[in-house]
CSV table of C-alpha atoms in Angstrom, one decimal:
chain,number,residue,atom,x,y,z
A,31,UNK,CA,18.1,47.5,234.9
A,32,UNK,CA,15.8,44.7,235.8
A,33,UNK,CA,16.5,44.9,239.5
A,34,UNK,CA,15.5,48.6,239.4
A,35,UNK,CA,12.4,47.8,237.4
A,36,UNK,CA,11.1,45.1,239.7
A,37,UNK,CA,12.4,46.3,243.0
A,38,UNK,CA,8.9,47.5,244.3
A,39,UNK,CA,7.3,44.2,243.2
A,40,UNK,CA,10.0,42.2,244.9
A,41,UNK,CA,9.6,44.1,248.2
A,42,UNK,CA,5.8,43.7,247.9
A,43,UNK,CA,6.0,39.8,247.9
A,44,UNK,CA,9.1,39.5,250.0
A,45,UNK,CA,10.5,36.2,248.5
A,46,UNK,CA,12.5,34.0,250.8
A,47,UNK,CA,15.7,34.4,248.7
A,48,UNK,CA,16.6,37.8,247.3
A,49,UNK,CA,19.8,39.4,245.9
A,50,UNK,CA,20.7,43.1,246.5
A,51,UNK,CA,22.0,44.9,243.5
A,52,UNK,CA,23.0,48.5,244.0
A,53,UNK,CA,20.3,48.9,246.8
A,54,UNK,CA,17.6,47.3,244.6
A,55,UNK,CA,16.2,43.9,245.4
A,56,UNK,CA,15.5,41.1,243.0
A,57,UNK,CA,14.3,37.5,243.5
A,58,UNK,CA,17.2,35.1,243.6
A,59,UNK,CA,15.7,33.1,240.7
A,60,UNK,CA,16.2,36.1,238.3
A,61,UNK,CA,20.0,36.0,238.5
A,62,UNK,CA,20.1,32.8,236.5
A,63,UNK,CA,18.7,34.6,233.5
A,64,UNK,CA,21.4,37.3,233.8
A,65,UNK,CA,24.1,34.7,234.2
A,66,UNK,CA,22.9,32.9,231.1
A,67,UNK,CA,23.0,36.1,229.1
A,68,UNK,CA,26.6,36.7,230.3
A,69,UNK,CA,27.6,33.1,229.4
A,70,UNK,CA,26.1,33.3,225.9
A,71,UNK,CA,28.0,36.6,225.4
A,72,UNK,CA,31.3,34.9,226.5
A,73,UNK,CA,30.7,31.9,224.2
A,74,UNK,CA,30.4,34.3,221.3
A,75,UNK,CA,33.5,36.2,222.3
A,76,UNK,CA,35.8,33.3,223.2
A,77,UNK,CA,34.9,31.3,220.1
A,78,UNK,CA,35.1,34.3,217.8
A,79,UNK,CA,31.6,33.6,216.4
A,80,UNK,CA,30.3,35.8,213.7
A,81,UNK,CA,27.1,36.5,215.5
A,82,UNK,CA,25.8,38.8,218.2
A,83,UNK,CA,22.9,38.8,220.8
A,84,UNK,CA,21.0,40.7,218.1
A,85,UNK,CA,21.2,37.7,215.8
A,86,UNK,CA,20.3,35.2,218.6
A,87,UNK,CA,17.3,37.2,219.7
A,88,UNK,CA,16.3,38.5,216.3
A,89,UNK,CA,12.9,36.8,216.4
A,90,UNK,CA,10.9,35.0,219.1
A,91,UNK,CA,12.2,33.3,222.2
A,92,UNK,CA,11.1,30.1,224.0
A,93,UNK,CA,12.1,28.6,227.4
A,94,UNK,CA,11.4,24.9,227.5
A,95,UNK,CA,10.7,23.8,231.0
A,96,UNK,CA,10.9,27.4,232.1
A,97,UNK,CA,9.6,27.0,235.6
A,98,UNK,CA,8.0,30.1,237.1
A,99,UNK,CA,9.3,32.3,234.3
A,100,UNK,CA,12.2,34.3,235.9
A,101,UNK,CA,14.7,33.3,233.3
A,102,UNK,CA,12.3,34.1,230.4
A,103,UNK,CA,11.3,37.4,232.0
A,104,UNK,CA,15.0,38.4,232.3
A,105,UNK,CA,15.5,37.7,228.5
A,106,UNK,CA,12.3,39.7,227.8
A,107,UNK,CA,13.6,42.7,229.7
A,108,UNK,CA,17.0,42.4,228.1
A,109,UNK,CA,15.3,42.5,224.7
A,110,UNK,CA,13.3,45.6,225.7
A,111,UNK,CA,16.3,47.4,227.2
A,112,UNK,CA,18.5,46.7,224.2
A,113,UNK,CA,15.6,47.4,221.7
A,114,UNK,CA,16.6,44.3,219.8
A,115,UNK,CA,13.1,43.4,218.6
A,116,UNK,CA,10.4,44.9,220.7
A,117,UNK,CA,7.8,42.9,218.8
A,118,UNK,CA,9.4,39.5,219.7
A,119,UNK,CA,7.1,36.9,221.3
A,120,UNK,CA,8.3,35.1,224.4
A,121,UNK,CA,7.0,31.6,225.1
A,122,UNK,CA,7.3,29.6,228.3
A,123,UNK,CA,6.5,25.9,228.1
A,124,UNK,CA,5.9,23.7,231.2
A,125,UNK,CA,3.5,21.3,232.8
A,126,UNK,CA,0.5,22.1,234.9
A,127,UNK,CA,0.4,23.4,237.7
A,128,UNK,CA,3.8,25.0,237.1
A,129,UNK,CA,2.5,26.7,234.0
A,130,UNK,CA,-0.3,28.3,236.0
A,131,UNK,CA,2.1,29.6,238.6
A,132,UNK,CA,4.4,30.8,235.8
A,133,UNK,CA,1.6,32.9,234.3
A,134,UNK,CA,0.7,34.5,237.6
A,135,UNK,CA,4.4,35.2,238.3
A,136,UNK,CA,5.1,36.7,234.9
A,137,UNK,CA,2.0,38.9,235.0
A,138,UNK,CA,2.9,40.2,238.4
A,139,UNK,CA,6.6,41.0,237.8
A,140,UNK,CA,6.4,42.1,234.1
A,141,UNK,CA,3.2,44.0,234.5
A,142,UNK,CA,2.3,42.8,231.0
A,143,UNK,CA,-0.5,40.8,229.6
A,144,UNK,CA,0.5,37.1,229.7
A,145,UNK,CA,-1.7,34.7,227.7
A,146,UNK,CA,-2.2,31.0,227.6
A,147,UNK,CA,-1.3,30.0,224.0
A,148,UNK,CA,-4.4,28.6,222.3
A,149,UNK,CA,-3.1,28.3,218.7
A,150,UNK,CA,-2.8,31.9,217.8
A,151,UNK,CA,-0.9,35.1,218.7
A,152,UNK,CA,-2.5,38.3,219.9
A,153,UNK,CA,-1.6,41.8,218.8
A,154,UNK,CA,-1.4,43.2,222.3
A,155,UNK,CA,0.5,40.3,223.9
A,156,UNK,CA,4.2,39.4,223.8
A,157,UNK,CA,4.4,36.8,226.6
A,158,UNK,CA,2.8,33.4,226.4
A,159,UNK,CA,2.6,30.3,228.5
A,160,UNK,CA,2.2,26.9,226.8
A,161,UNK,CA,1.0,23.7,228.4
A,162,UNK,CA,3.4,20.9,227.6
A,163,UNK,CA,0.4,18.9,226.3
A,164,UNK,CA,0.2,21.3,223.4
A,165,UNK,CA,3.6,20.4,222.0
A,166,UNK,CA,2.3,18.8,218.8
A,167,UNK,CA,0.0,21.7,217.9
A,168,UNK,CA,2.7,24.3,218.4
A,169,UNK,CA,4.4,24.7,215.0
A,170,UNK,CA,6.1,27.4,212.7
A,171,UNK,CA,6.5,30.1,215.3
A,172,UNK,CA,9.7,31.6,214.0
A,173,UNK,CA,11.8,31.2,217.2
A,174,UNK,CA,15.4,32.3,217.0
A,175,UNK,CA,16.4,31.3,220.6
A,176,UNK,CA,15.4,28.3,222.6
A,177,UNK,CA,16.4,28.0,226.2
A,178,UNK,CA,16.6,25.0,228.5
A,179,UNK,CA,17.9,25.0,232.0
A,180,UNK,CA,18.8,21.5,233.2
A,181,UNK,CA,15.5,19.8,232.6
A,182,UNK,CA,16.6,18.0,229.4
A,183,UNK,CA,18.9,15.8,231.4
A,184,UNK,CA,16.1,15.0,233.8
A,185,UNK,CA,14.0,13.5,231.0
A,186,UNK,CA,14.2,10.2,229.3
A,187,UNK,CA,15.7,10.1,225.8
A,188,UNK,CA,12.3,9.8,224.0
A,189,UNK,CA,11.1,13.0,225.7
A,190,UNK,CA,14.3,14.9,224.7
A,191,UNK,CA,13.8,13.8,221.1
A,192,UNK,CA,10.2,15.0,221.2
A,193,UNK,CA,11.4,18.4,222.3
A,194,UNK,CA,14.1,18.4,219.6
A,195,UNK,CA,11.3,17.8,217.1
A,196,UNK,CA,9.4,20.8,218.7
A,197,UNK,CA,12.6,22.9,218.3
A,198,UNK,CA,13.1,22.0,214.7
A,199,UNK,CA,9.5,22.6,213.7
A,200,UNK,CA,9.5,26.1,215.3
A,201,UNK,CA,13.0,27.3,214.4
A,202,UNK,CA,13.5,30.5,212.5
A,203,UNK,CA,15.8,30.7,209.5
A,204,UNK,CA,18.7,31.4,211.9
A,205,UNK,CA,18.1,29.8,215.2
A,206,UNK,CA,20.0,28.7,218.4
A,207,UNK,CA,19.6,26.6,221.5
A,208,UNK,CA,21.2,27.5,224.8
A,209,UNK,CA,21.2,24.4,227.1
A,210,UNK,CA,22.5,24.5,230.6
A,211,UNK,CA,23.5,21.2,232.1
A,212,UNK,CA,24.9,20.3,235.5
A,213,UNK,CA,27.5,17.5,236.0
A,214,UNK,CA,26.0,14.2,237.0
A,215,UNK,CA,27.3,10.6,236.9
A,216,UNK,CA,23.8,9.1,237.6
A,217,UNK,CA,22.3,7.2,234.7
A,218,UNK,CA,18.8,8.8,235.2
A,219,UNK,CA,20.0,12.4,234.8
A,220,UNK,CA,23.3,12.1,232.9
A,221,UNK,CA,24.5,15.3,231.3
A,222,UNK,CA,26.7,13.2,228.9
A,223,UNK,CA,23.7,11.4,227.5
A,224,UNK,CA,21.9,14.7,226.8
A,225,UNK,CA,25.0,16.2,225.2
A,226,UNK,CA,25.2,13.2,222.8
A,227,UNK,CA,21.6,13.6,221.7
A,228,UNK,CA,22.0,17.4,221.2
A,229,UNK,CA,25.3,16.9,219.3
A,230,UNK,CA,23.6,14.4,217.0
A,231,UNK,CA,21.0,17.0,216.1
A,232,UNK,CA,22.5,20.4,216.2
A,233,UNK,CA,25.9,22.1,215.6
A,234,UNK,CA,27.8,22.9,218.8
A,235,UNK,CA,29.2,26.4,218.7
A,236,UNK,CA,30.8,26.6,222.1
A,237,UNK,CA,30.3,26.3,225.8
A,238,UNK,CA,31.0,28.2,229.0
A,239,UNK,CA,31.3,27.1,232.6
A,240,UNK,CA,29.3,29.0,235.3
A,241,UNK,CA,31.9,30.7,237.6
A,242,UNK,CA,29.3,32.6,239.7
A,243,UNK,CA,28.8,31.6,243.3
A,244,UNK,CA,25.6,30.4,244.9
A,245,UNK,CA,24.7,33.8,246.2
A,246,UNK,CA,24.4,35.2,242.7
A,247,UNK,CA,22.3,32.2,241.5
A,248,UNK,CA,25.3,30.2,240.5
A,249,UNK,CA,24.8,26.5,239.8
A,250,UNK,CA,27.7,24.3,239.0
A,251,UNK,CA,27.4,23.4,235.3
A,252,UNK,CA,28.0,24.4,231.7
A,253,UNK,CA,26.0,26.3,229.2
A,254,UNK,CA,26.2,24.9,225.6
A,255,UNK,CA,25.3,27.0,222.7
A,256,UNK,CA,24.0,25.2,219.5
A,257,UNK,CA,23.1,26.4,216.1
A,258,UNK,CA,19.8,24.8,215.0
A,259,UNK,CA,19.9,26.0,211.4
């Protein structure tokens, strides 16, 4: 679905790494989002959880450390395709200048208005980019799904705890965190240290290993699904 939708845009910019899907082209970075959706679905199935993707994406969605926005855009298109909640807001949080690049990338590929979050939501905008310096002013935004791809384990513990506070202060009544971590035995980016912090604050529902190869965007690691509240 998304490959067909952004095929023309992909061919226009000719990114260095692309994936061919049924004769349609998609930037390599987009496959991570599709893989994460698959992994969440498998966690729900294998652990016999009494939830569905409709529950997980019932409200707003936020990607913490979302890079140029490919993963968030994939989740946005999935939500639109499945008609889960067409009024959901999608937030990407990162530092400048990555946040600036993310806004341009999201505007180009989604062909939607993408706004810098300045404290309020707009009626005609469903995708927002947030500067990481705005963390403390971003509160009560009814987010049912938080995403993080690897960056938690590349932060110090105090930073991770700050983002946990951000998650708790924006969580919807039923909310979840999907955190992807790669294996590392180095102290400065230990996945084990991150898991301990997340386990201390949230309820672990299950995990799934990434079995996809590098061509499809596969990165060796595990996606952990947590219930926030």
